Coordinates of C-alpha atoms in Angstrom, one line a residue:
T11 CA -23.9 55.7 -15.8
P12 CA -22.8 54.6 -19.3
T13 CA -20.2 56.6 -21.3
A14 CA -18.9 56.6 -24.8
T15 CA -16.3 54.1 -23.8
S16 CA -18.6 51.7 -21.9
P17 CA -18.6 48.1 -23.2
S18 CA -21.4 47.4 -25.6
V19 CA -22.6 44.7 -28.1
P20 CA -23.9 45.9 -31.5
A21 CA -26.8 44.1 -33.2
T22 CA -29.5 44.5 -35.8
T23 CA -32.3 42.7 -34.1
S24 CA -33.5 41.4 -30.7
P25 CA -32.5 39.4 -28.7
V26 CA -28.8 40.2 -28.1
T27 CA -26.6 38.0 -26.1
L28 CA -23.9 39.5 -23.8
T29 CA -20.8 37.4 -23.3
G30 CA -17.6 37.9 -21.3
L31 CA -19.4 38.9 -18.1
T32 CA -17.9 38.3 -14.7
S33 CA -19.6 35.7 -12.5
N34 CA -21.6 36.8 -9.4
T35 CA -21.6 40.5 -10.4
N36 CA -24.3 43.1 -10.5
Y37 CA -24.9 44.8 -13.8
D38 CA -27.1 47.6 -15.3
V39 CA -28.0 47.2 -19.0
Y40 CA -29.1 50.0 -21.4
V41 CA -30.3 49.7 -25.0
Q42 CA -29.6 52.5 -27.5
A43 CA -30.9 52.5 -31.1
T44 CA -29.2 53.9 -34.2
C45 CA -31.6 55.3 -36.8
G46 CA -29.8 55.9 -40.0
T47 CA -29.1 59.5 -40.7
S48 CA -31.0 60.5 -37.6
G49 CA -28.2 59.1 -35.4
N50 CA -28.5 57.5 -32.0
S51 CA -31.5 57.5 -29.8
V52 CA -31.6 58.1 -26.1
S53 CA -30.6 55.0 -24.1
T54 CA -33.4 53.0 -22.5
G55 CA -32.6 51.6 -19.0
P56 CA -31.2 50.7 -16.7
V57 CA -32.4 47.1 -16.3
A58 CA -30.5 45.5 -13.3
F59 CA -29.4 41.9 -13.2
T60 CA -26.8 39.7 -11.4
T61 CA -24.8 37.0 -13.1
A62 CA -24.7 33.6 -11.7
C63 CA -21.9 32.1 -9.6
A64 CA -19.1 30.6 -11.5
T65 CA -19.5 27.1 -12.9
V66 CA -16.7 24.8 -11.7
T67 CA -14.3 24.0 -14.6
T68 CA -11.1 23.1 -12.8
F69 CA -10.4 20.4 -10.2
P70 CA -10.3 19.6 -7.4
Y71 CA -13.4 21.6 -6.6
T72 CA -13.5 22.3 -2.8
E73 CA -16.1 24.0 -0.6
N74 CA -15.7 24.3 3.2
F75 CA -18.5 27.0 3.7
D76 CA -16.0 29.3 5.4
G77 CA -15.7 32.1 2.8
V78 CA -18.8 33.9 4.1
T79 CA -20.3 34.9 7.5
A80 CA -22.9 32.3 8.5
P81 CA -25.8 32.0 7.9
A82 CA -25.0 33.4 4.4
L83 CA -24.4 30.7 1.8
P84 CA -21.3 30.6 -0.3
C85 CA -21.8 31.7 -3.9
G86 CA -23.4 28.9 -5.8
I87 CA -24.6 26.8 -2.9
T88 CA -28.4 26.6 -2.8
V89 CA -30.9 25.0 -0.5
L90 CA -34.3 23.5 -1.0
N91 CA -36.9 23.0 1.7
A92 CA -38.9 20.3 -0.2
N93 CA -41.5 19.7 2.6
N94 CA -41.8 23.4 3.4
D95 CA -41.3 23.0 7.2
S96 CA -38.9 24.5 9.7
G97 CA -36.3 21.7 9.1
V98 CA -33.8 23.1 6.6
W99 CA -30.1 23.2 5.7
V100 CA -28.3 26.3 6.9
N101 CA -24.7 27.5 6.9
N102 CA -23.8 27.2 10.6
S103 CA -20.9 28.6 12.6
G104 CA -19.1 26.7 15.4
N105 CA -19.4 23.1 14.3
G106 CA -17.1 23.0 11.3
S107 CA -14.6 20.2 10.6
T108 CA -12.4 23.1 9.4
N109 CA -13.6 26.2 11.3
P110 CA -15.7 28.1 11.5
N111 CA -18.6 26.9 9.3
A112 CA -20.4 23.7 8.1
M113 CA -23.7 23.0 6.6
R114 CA -26.2 21.9 9.3
Y115 CA -29.6 20.2 8.8
N116 CA -32.0 21.7 11.4
Y117 CA -34.5 19.0 12.3
N118 CA -38.3 19.2 12.7
T119 CA -40.2 17.5 15.5
A120 CA -43.2 16.5 13.4
N121 CA -41.9 15.9 9.9
K122 CA -39.5 13.5 8.3
A123 CA -36.6 15.3 6.7
D124 CA -36.9 16.1 3.0
D125 CA -34.4 18.9 2.5
W126 CA -31.6 19.5 0.1
F127 CA -28.5 21.6 -0.4
F128 CA -26.8 21.7 -3.8
T129 CA -23.2 22.3 -4.8
N130 CA -22.1 24.9 -7.4
G131 CA -22.7 23.8 -11.0
I132 CA -19.8 21.6 -12.1
N133 CA -18.9 21.4 -15.8
M134 CA -18.4 17.6 -16.5
V135 CA -17.2 15.9 -19.7
A136 CA -18.9 12.7 -20.9
G137 CA -16.8 9.6 -20.1
G138 CA -14.8 11.3 -17.3
T139 CA -15.1 10.1 -13.8
Y140 CA -15.8 12.5 -10.9
Q141 CA -15.2 11.5 -7.3
L142 CA -17.0 13.2 -4.5
Q143 CA -15.6 13.3 -0.9
F144 CA -16.9 15.0 2.2
K145 CA -17.0 14.9 6.0
Y146 CA -20.1 14.4 8.1
K147 CA -21.3 13.8 11.6
S148 CA -24.3 13.7 13.9
G149 CA -25.2 16.2 16.6
S150 CA -25.8 13.4 19.1
T151 CA -25.2 9.7 19.6
F152 CA -28.8 9.3 20.9
Y153 CA -30.4 10.3 17.6
T154 CA -29.9 8.4 14.3
E155 CA -29.7 10.6 11.1
A156 CA -30.0 9.6 7.5
L157 CA -28.4 11.2 4.4
E158 CA -28.2 10.4 0.7
V159 CA -26.3 12.3 -2.0
K160 CA -27.3 12.3 -5.6
V161 CA -26.1 14.0 -8.8
G162 CA -28.1 15.5 -11.7
N163 CA -28.2 18.2 -14.3
A164 CA -30.0 20.8 -12.2
A165 CA -30.4 22.0 -8.6
T166 CA -33.8 20.4 -8.3
A167 CA -35.0 17.3 -6.5
A168 CA -36.4 15.9 -9.8
A169 CA -33.1 16.3 -11.7
Q170 CA -31.1 14.4 -9.1
T171 CA -31.3 11.0 -10.8
T172 CA -28.1 9.2 -9.7
T173 CA -27.4 8.1 -6.1
V174 CA -23.7 8.1 -5.2
F175 CA -23.9 7.9 -1.3
T176 CA -26.3 6.6 1.3
D177 CA -26.0 6.3 5.1
N178 CA -29.1 5.6 7.2
N179 CA -27.2 5.2 10.5
I180 CA -25.5 8.5 11.3
N181 CA -25.0 8.5 15.1
F182 CA -21.3 9.5 15.5
T183 CA -20.4 12.9 16.8
S184 CA -16.8 13.1 15.3
Y185 CA -16.4 13.9 11.7
T186 CA -16.0 10.9 9.4
T187 CA -14.4 11.3 6.0
T188 CA -16.1 9.3 3.2
T189 CA -14.2 6.7 1.3
I190 CA -14.5 5.5 -2.3
G191 CA -16.8 2.5 -2.9
T192 CA -20.4 1.3 -3.3
G193 CA -21.1 0.2 0.3
N194 CA -23.1 2.0 3.0
G195 CA -21.3 5.2 3.9
Q196 CA -19.1 5.1 0.8
V197 CA -19.2 7.3 -2.3
A198 CA -19.3 5.9 -5.8
G199 CA -17.6 7.7 -8.7
F200 CA -19.9 9.4 -11.2
T201 CA -19.3 9.1 -15.0
P202 CA -21.7 11.2 -17.0
T203 CA -22.9 9.9 -20.4
A204 CA -23.4 13.5 -21.7
S205 CA -21.2 16.6 -21.2
G206 CA -22.8 19.5 -19.3
V207 CA -23.3 21.1 -16.0
Y208 CA -24.1 18.9 -13.0
Y209 CA -24.9 19.4 -9.3
F210 CA -24.4 17.2 -6.3
G211 CA -27.4 17.3 -4.0
F212 CA -27.2 16.5 -0.3
H213 CA -30.6 15.1 0.8
A214 CA -31.5 14.9 4.5
I215 CA -33.9 12.0 4.9
S216 CA -33.9 11.4 8.7
I217 CA -37.1 10.4 10.4
A218 CA -39.1 13.0 12.4
N219 CA -37.9 14.4 15.7
Q220 CA -34.2 13.5 15.5
L221 CA -31.5 16.2 15.9
N222 CA -29.0 18.2 13.8
F223 CA -26.3 16.7 11.6
Y224 CA -23.5 18.4 9.7
V225 CA -21.6 18.2 6.4
D226 CA -18.3 19.9 5.7
D227 CA -15.2 19.9 3.5
V228 CA -16.9 18.9 0.2
Q229 CA -14.4 18.0 -2.6
V230 CA -14.8 16.8 -6.1
T231 CA -11.9 15.4 -8.1
L232 CA -11.5 14.4 -11.7
T233 CA -10.2 10.8 -11.4
S234 CA -10.4 9.6 -15.0
L235 CA -10.3 11.3 -18.4
A236 CA -12.6 10.3 -21.2
S237 CA -9.7 10.6 -23.7
C238 CA -7.4 8.5 -21.6
P239 CA -9.2 6.5 -18.8
T240 CA -7.4 5.9 -15.6
P241 CA -6.2 2.2 -15.2
T242 CA -8.3 0.2 -12.9
N243 CA -8.1 -3.0 -10.7
V244 CA -4.6 -2.1 -9.6
T245 CA -3.1 -4.8 -7.3
V246 CA 0.3 -5.5 -5.9
S247 CA 1.7 -9.0 -5.5
G248 CA 5.0 -10.8 -5.4
V249 CA 6.3 -8.4 -2.8
T250 CA 9.9 -9.1 -1.7
D251 CA 12.4 -6.9 0.1
S252 CA 13.4 -5.1 -3.1
Q253 CA 10.6 -5.5 -5.7
A254 CA 6.9 -5.9 -6.3
Q255 CA 4.7 -6.8 -9.3
V256 CA 1.9 -4.4 -10.2
T257 CA -1.1 -5.7 -12.2
F258 CA -3.8 -3.5 -13.6
S259 CA -6.5 -3.2 -16.3
G260 CA -5.5 -0.5 -18.8
P261 CA -7.8 1.3 -21.2
S262 CA -8.2 0.0 -24.8
V263 CA -6.6 3.2 -26.0
G264 CA -3.6 2.9 -23.7
T265 CA -0.2 2.8 -25.5
S266 CA 2.1 2.7 -22.4
Y267 CA 1.9 2.9 -18.6
Q268 CA 3.9 4.4 -15.8
V269 CA 4.0 2.7 -12.4
I270 CA 4.8 5.5 -10.0
Y271 CA 6.0 4.6 -6.5
V272 CA 6.4 7.0 -3.6
P273 CA 6.8 6.7 0.2
R274 CA 3.5 6.1 2.0
G275 CA 1.3 9.2 2.2
T276 CA 3.4 11.2 -0.4
T277 CA 1.7 12.8 -3.4
P278 CA 3.5 11.9 -6.7
T279 CA 5.2 14.6 -8.7
A280 CA 6.7 14.8 -12.2
T281 CA 10.1 13.7 -10.7
S282 CA 8.8 10.8 -8.6
P283 CA 10.5 7.4 -9.4
S284 CA 8.6 5.3 -11.9
V285 CA 8.8 2.2 -14.2
T286 CA 7.4 2.3 -17.7
G287 CA 5.9 -0.7 -19.6
T288 CA 3.5 -1.3 -22.4
S289 CA 1.2 -3.8 -20.6
S290 CA 0.3 -5.3 -17.3
P291 CA 2.0 -6.6 -15.2
I292 CA 4.9 -4.3 -14.5
T293 CA 7.6 -5.2 -12.0
V294 CA 9.1 -2.5 -9.8
T295 CA 12.7 -3.1 -8.6
G296 CA 15.2 -1.3 -6.5
L297 CA 12.8 -0.8 -3.5
N298 CA 14.0 -0.5 0.0
P299 CA 13.3 -3.4 2.5
N300 CA 10.6 -3.0 5.2
T301 CA 9.3 0.3 3.7
A302 CA 5.7 1.4 3.1
Y303 CA 5.0 2.6 -0.4
D304 CA 2.0 4.0 -2.4
I305 CA 1.7 2.8 -6.0
Y306 CA 0.0 4.8 -8.8
V307 CA -0.6 3.7 -12.4
Q308 CA -0.8 6.3 -15.1
G309 CA -1.6 5.6 -18.8
T310 CA -0.5 7.3 -22.0
C311 CA -3.0 7.1 -24.8
G312 CA -1.2 8.0 -28.0
T313 CA -2.0 11.6 -29.2
A314 CA -4.4 12.0 -26.3
G315 CA -1.4 12.1 -24.0
L316 CA -1.3 11.3 -20.3
G317 CA -4.3 10.2 -18.3
I318 CA -4.8 10.7 -14.5
P319 CA -2.9 8.4 -12.2
G320 CA -4.9 5.7 -10.5
G321 CA -4.2 5.0 -6.9
P322 CA -2.9 4.9 -4.3
V323 CA -2.5 1.1 -3.7
R324 CA -0.5 0.6 -0.5
F325 CA 2.0 -2.1 0.3
T326 CA 5.0 -2.7 2.5
T327 CA 8.2 -4.4 1.2
A328 CA 9.4 -7.4 3.1
C329 CA 12.2 -7.3 5.6
A330 CA 15.7 -7.6 4.1
T331 CA 16.7 -11.0 2.7
T332 CA 19.9 -12.3 4.2
A333 CA 22.4 -13.0 1.4
V334 CA 25.7 -12.6 3.3
F335 CA 26.6 -15.0 6.1
P336 CA 26.9 -15.4 9.0
Y337 CA 23.3 -14.6 9.8
T338 CA 22.7 -13.8 13.5
Q339 CA 19.5 -13.1 15.4
N340 CA 19.3 -12.5 19.2
F341 CA 15.8 -10.9 19.2
D342 CA 17.2 -7.8 21.0
G343 CA 16.8 -5.1 18.4
V344 CA 13.2 -4.4 19.3
T345 CA 11.1 -4.0 22.5
A346 CA 9.4 -7.2 23.4
P347 CA 6.8 -8.4 22.5
A348 CA 7.5 -6.8 19.1
L349 CA 9.1 -9.2 16.7
P350 CA 12.4 -8.3 14.9
C351 CA 11.8 -7.5 11.3
G352 CA 11.5 -10.7 9.3
I353 CA 10.7 -13.0 12.2
T354 CA 7.2 -14.4 11.9
T355 CA 5.1 -16.8 14.0
L356 CA 2.3 -19.3 13.2
D357 CA -0.2 -20.6 15.7
V358 CA -1.2 -23.7 13.7
N359 CA -3.8 -25.0 16.2
N360 CA -5.2 -21.5 16.7
D361 CA -5.4 -21.8 20.5
G362 CA -3.7 -18.5 21.4
S363 CA -0.6 -20.1 22.8
S364 CA 2.3 -19.4 20.5
W365 CA 5.9 -18.2 20.2
V366 CA 6.4 -14.6 21.5
N367 CA 9.4 -12.4 21.8
S368 CA 9.9 -12.2 25.6
N369 CA 12.2 -10.4 28.0
D370 CA 11.9 -13.4 30.3
Q371 CA 15.0 -15.7 30.6
P372 CA 17.2 -14.4 27.7
S373 CA 20.5 -16.0 27.1
S374 CA 22.1 -12.7 26.0
G375 CA 20.8 -9.2 25.9
A376 CA 17.2 -8.4 26.7
N377 CA 15.0 -10.9 24.7
S378 CA 14.6 -14.4 23.6
M379 CA 11.8 -16.3 21.8
R380 CA 9.5 -18.1 24.2
Y381 CA 6.9 -20.7 23.5
M382 CA 3.9 -19.9 25.8
P383 CA 2.1 -23.2 26.7
S384 CA -1.6 -24.1 26.7
A385 CA -3.4 -26.0 29.5
F386 CA -5.7 -27.6 27.0
N387 CA -3.8 -28.3 23.8
G388 CA -0.6 -29.8 22.7
A389 CA 1.9 -27.4 21.1
D390 CA 1.8 -27.0 17.3
D391 CA 3.4 -23.6 16.9
W392 CA 6.2 -22.2 14.7
F393 CA 8.5 -19.2 14.5
F394 CA 10.4 -18.6 11.3
T395 CA 13.7 -16.8 10.6
N396 CA 14.2 -14.0 8.0
A397 CA 14.3 -15.0 4.4
L398 CA 17.7 -16.5 3.7
R399 CA 19.2 -16.5 0.1
L400 CA 21.0 -19.8 -0.1
T401 CA 23.2 -21.1 -2.9
A402 CA 23.1 -24.6 -4.3
G403 CA 26.1 -26.7 -3.3
V404 CA 27.0 -24.5 -0.3
S405 CA 26.7 -26.0 3.2
Y406 CA 24.8 -24.0 5.8
Q407 CA 25.2 -24.7 9.5
L408 CA 22.6 -23.5 12.0
Q409 CA 23.5 -23.0 15.7
F410 CA 21.3 -21.8 18.5
K411 CA 20.8 -21.9 22.3
Y412 CA 17.7 -23.4 24.0
R413 CA 16.3 -24.3 27.4
V414 CA 13.0 -25.1 29.2
Y415 CA 11.4 -23.4 32.1
S416 CA 11.6 -26.4 34.4
Y417 CA 13.0 -29.9 34.2
N418 CA 9.7 -31.1 35.7
Y419 CA 8.1 -30.3 32.3
P420 CA 9.8 -32.1 29.4
E421 CA 9.4 -30.2 26.1
R422 CA 9.5 -31.2 22.5
M423 CA 10.9 -29.2 19.6
E424 CA 12.1 -29.7 16.0
V425 CA 13.7 -27.3 13.6
K426 CA 13.2 -27.6 9.8
I427 CA 14.0 -25.6 6.7
G428 CA 12.0 -24.9 3.6
T429 CA 11.1 -22.5 0.9
S430 CA 8.3 -20.6 2.7
T431 CA 6.8 -19.9 6.1
T432 CA 4.3 -22.7 6.0
P433 CA 4.5 -26.1 7.8
A434 CA 4.0 -27.9 4.4
S435 CA 7.0 -26.2 2.9
Q436 CA 9.3 -27.1 5.8
T437 CA 10.5 -30.4 4.3
T438 CA 14.0 -30.9 5.7
T439 CA 14.5 -31.6 9.4
L440 CA 17.7 -30.1 10.9
F441 CA 17.2 -30.7 14.6
S442 CA 14.8 -32.8 16.8
N443 CA 14.7 -33.2 20.6
T444 CA 11.6 -34.8 22.1
N445 CA 12.8 -34.8 25.7
I446 CA 14.2 -31.3 26.5
L447 CA 14.9 -31.2 30.2
N448 CA 17.7 -28.6 30.6
N449 CA 16.6 -25.5 32.5
V450 CA 19.8 -23.6 31.6
Y451 CA 20.8 -22.7 28.1
V452 CA 22.5 -25.3 25.9
T453 CA 24.3 -24.4 22.7
T454 CA 23.6 -26.8 19.8
A455 CA 26.4 -28.8 18.2
S456 CA 26.6 -29.7 14.6
G457 CA 25.9 -33.3 13.7
S458 CA 23.1 -35.7 12.9
G459 CA 22.5 -37.2 16.3
A460 CA 19.7 -36.4 18.8
G461 CA 19.9 -32.8 19.8
Q462 CA 22.4 -32.0 17.2
V463 CA 21.9 -29.7 14.1
A464 CA 22.5 -31.2 10.7
A465 CA 24.1 -29.1 8.0
F466 CA 21.9 -28.1 5.0
V467 CA 23.1 -28.2 1.4
P468 CA 20.4 -26.9 -1.0
T469 CA 20.2 -28.5 -4.4
T470 CA 18.6 -25.3 -5.8
S471 CA 19.6 -21.7 -5.1
G472 CA 16.8 -19.6 -3.8
I473 CA 15.0 -18.2 -0.7
Y474 CA 14.7 -20.4 2.4
F475 CA 13.3 -20.0 5.9
I476 CA 14.3 -22.0 9.0
G477 CA 11.3 -22.9 11.2
F478 CA 11.3 -23.7 14.9
H479 CA 8.4 -26.0 15.7
A480 CA 7.2 -26.4 19.3
M481 CA 5.3 -29.7 19.6
S482 CA 5.2 -30.3 23.4
T483 CA 2.4 -32.4 24.9
V484 CA -0.6 -30.7 26.5
N485 CA -0.1 -28.8 29.8
S486 CA 3.7 -28.6 29.6
F487 CA 5.6 -25.3 30.1
S488 CA 7.8 -22.9 28.2
I489 CA 10.6 -23.4 25.7
Y490 CA 13.2 -20.6 25.2
V491 CA 15.4 -20.1 22.0
D492 CA 18.1 -17.4 21.7
D493 CA 21.3 -16.5 19.8
L494 CA 20.7 -18.0 16.3
N495 CA 23.6 -18.2 14.0
V496 CA 23.8 -19.5 10.4
T497 CA 27.2 -19.9 8.7
S498 CA 28.1 -21.0 5.2
T499 CA 30.9 -23.2 3.9
V500 CA 31.8 -23.8 0.3
L501 CA 31.7 -27.5 -0.5
G502 CA 34.0 -29.0 -3.0
T503 CA 36.7 -26.9 -4.5
K504 CA 37.2 -29.3 -7.4
S505 CA 35.6 -28.9 -10.9
N506 CA 33.4 -31.6 -12.3
V507 CA 32.7 -31.0 -16.0
A508 CA 32.0 -33.1 -19.1
P509 CA 34.5 -33.0 -22.0
G510 CA 34.0 -29.8 -24.0
F511 CA 32.7 -27.7 -21.1
S512 CA 35.1 -25.0 -19.9
A513 CA 35.2 -21.7 -18.1
E514 CA 38.3 -19.4 -17.8
A515 CA 38.5 -16.2 -15.8
S516 CA 40.6 -13.2 -16.8
P517 CA 42.5 -11.1 -16.0
V518 CA 44.1 -12.8 -13.1
P519 CA 44.5 -11.0 -10.8
F520 CA 41.5 -8.7 -11.7
S521 CA 40.9 -5.1 -10.7
D522 CA 37.8 -3.3 -12.0
R523 CA 36.4 -6.2 -14.1
L524 CA 36.3 -10.0 -14.1
N525 CA 35.5 -11.7 -17.4
L526 CA 34.6 -15.3 -18.2
S527 CA 35.4 -17.1 -21.5
L528 CA 33.0 -20.0 -21.8
N529 CA 32.5 -23.0 -23.9
T530 CA 29.2 -24.7 -23.0
L531 CA 27.5 -27.9 -24.3
K532 CA 24.0 -26.4 -24.5
A533 CA 22.2 -23.1 -24.5
G534 CA 20.4 -22.1 -21.3
P535 CA 20.8 -20.6 -17.9
L536 CA 24.3 -20.6 -16.3
Q537 CA 24.8 -19.8 -12.6
L538 CA 27.7 -17.8 -11.2
T539 CA 28.5 -17.7 -7.5
L540 CA 31.4 -15.8 -6.0
H541 CA 32.5 -16.7 -2.4
D542 CA 35.0 -14.9 -0.3
A543 CA 37.8 -16.7 1.5
V544 CA 35.7 -17.7 4.5
G545 CA 32.9 -19.1 2.3
R546 CA 30.4 -16.2 2.3
V547 CA 28.4 -15.6 -0.8
V548 CA 29.3 -12.1 -2.0
R549 CA 28.0 -12.1 -5.6
E550 CA 25.4 -14.4 -7.3
T551 CA 23.8 -14.2 -10.7
T552 CA 22.2 -16.2 -13.5
A553 CA 22.8 -15.6 -17.1
T554 CA 21.5 -17.2 -20.3
V555 CA 24.2 -18.3 -22.6
P556 CA 24.3 -19.9 -26.1
A557 CA 25.8 -23.3 -26.8
G558 CA 29.4 -23.1 -27.7
A559 CA 31.8 -20.2 -27.2
S560 CA 30.7 -17.1 -25.4
S561 CA 31.9 -14.5 -22.9
L562 CA 30.4 -12.5 -20.0
A563 CA 31.4 -10.3 -17.1
V564 CA 30.8 -11.3 -13.5
P565 CA 28.5 -8.5 -12.2
G566 CA 29.8 -6.3 -9.4
A567 CA 33.1 -8.2 -9.0
G568 CA 35.2 -5.0 -9.4
S569 CA 33.6 -3.4 -6.4
L570 CA 34.7 -6.1 -4.0
P571 CA 37.5 -5.7 -1.4
A572 CA 40.9 -6.9 -2.4
G573 CA 41.5 -10.6 -1.6
M574 CA 41.1 -14.2 -2.7
Y575 CA 37.7 -15.5 -4.0
I576 CA 36.2 -18.7 -5.3
L577 CA 34.1 -18.4 -8.5
T578 CA 31.8 -21.4 -9.2
V579 CA 30.3 -21.8 -12.6
R580 CA 27.4 -24.2 -12.9
Q581 CA 25.2 -25.3 -15.9
G582 CA 23.3 -28.5 -15.6
G583 CA 25.5 -31.2 -14.1
N584 CA 28.7 -29.3 -15.0
T585 CA 30.6 -27.4 -12.2
Q586 CA 33.7 -25.4 -12.8
V587 CA 35.5 -23.9 -9.7
I588 CA 38.0 -21.1 -10.3
R589 CA 40.2 -19.4 -7.7
V590 CA 40.7 -15.7 -8.5
A591 CA 42.4 -12.8 -6.8
H592 CA 41.2 -9.2 -6.7
E593 CA 43.9 -6.5 -6.4

């Protein structure tokens, strides 16, 4: 019953619009007139009405059909029996992906399905992109169901004008979650050209006399803003053990971008690590080796502010690059046949016979690498070491142990080194033995003779891989390799510089900082390599210097242990070797 304090809306003519009402609420309305000096009339009414269910304005919008007791429909969900038969969508208890409820299509034995259910009205902005996701399954593997999902500006079949999903082969009885895409069983994003209220319509289109199927856990997310579109075509390349390059297509209004990187499966937050740049590509550094990451790219669009991050794009960093020697590998850190991190194999002739990590016949520990033979093909199979960061002018010596299964089956193997894990890049031969007969392990010796391992002195600093190439004839037997070891030795402790080129270190001895005073003959890159007393590379960097006098600090030198070190300065054909002491 209205009172003097009941809410009201004054007006001078009809109609009168009421605002500020609560959604899904029953109201009684009364109309009372005021007639000048005669005062107020008696109220006319009540007229009863119920407001509609709330239009969705915040995202994500989720609906799991569990907020009511089935078969009641959640507020805003509507159904349409277009062919007016007994086949219809109902809210069903007991078959939910998240219990208890799910929407179930009840089939008809005589009629093809032509039945809809519609989501709540969703307020969408022109130019934004809205992504639908849901779970669905069939009631039996013996019956094939069909479903399409459309979107339109009303909860009617005629208004559903844009198809975002189709699957005509639903015969799985465990819930499947849709993925983003345009293929069969995938859901395309929807970008309205006009702002307004839209509805997603789930349309059962199975042939007659099939069975039930189910839909649950409907979700709609806003994935791109009209004012600051989400970057697209995000790809990751150039992945190493510590960095990756992220390429993307940014919006025309983008002014800067954040590449956000988080552990695989983690949702980014405001404090997640990120790298900012003004254009694509952006390089992310400081990553951990052998770690799975998710990458997101978020744009900033001037006064429009931040857009919605695009992603995730998933990648895994490479295994750690070896930069400090000796490098050792005995294949025992994993359970065979798993390969130690960084060890890779290549079956060039694609016959299924290749190198494997095996617990058969190790020289030490549990495992060794074993070439498994083929009865039909000669061997053409490789395994490669971890990435090794080698320094120009330093000598690297490989040593390993090897044997065959039986001296009755002579084997053939060579070992090479190159800049990648492909046969074409393995350009330098370190070892070759085309008549391996020993059925007990032999340790290689350094040298250039048959069965010996030559030292390798790179002319260019960079990443290298050592490749072990089995090349036995057809129908031979197994080769075993174990206990790899690579050591480094600094070659030449004498300087070789042209007149006018000089490099001087100070202070000597140094403590927290090591500085260089330079006089170079030309501008360009200058390489600094710091070795410890046994020849291991402990610091390496490249700096661009001007021609003439300049100075720079050796990065990280102050954090080294106390001791003697050899600093090599190279530019072009000039090499300056300086002995320094750290106190």
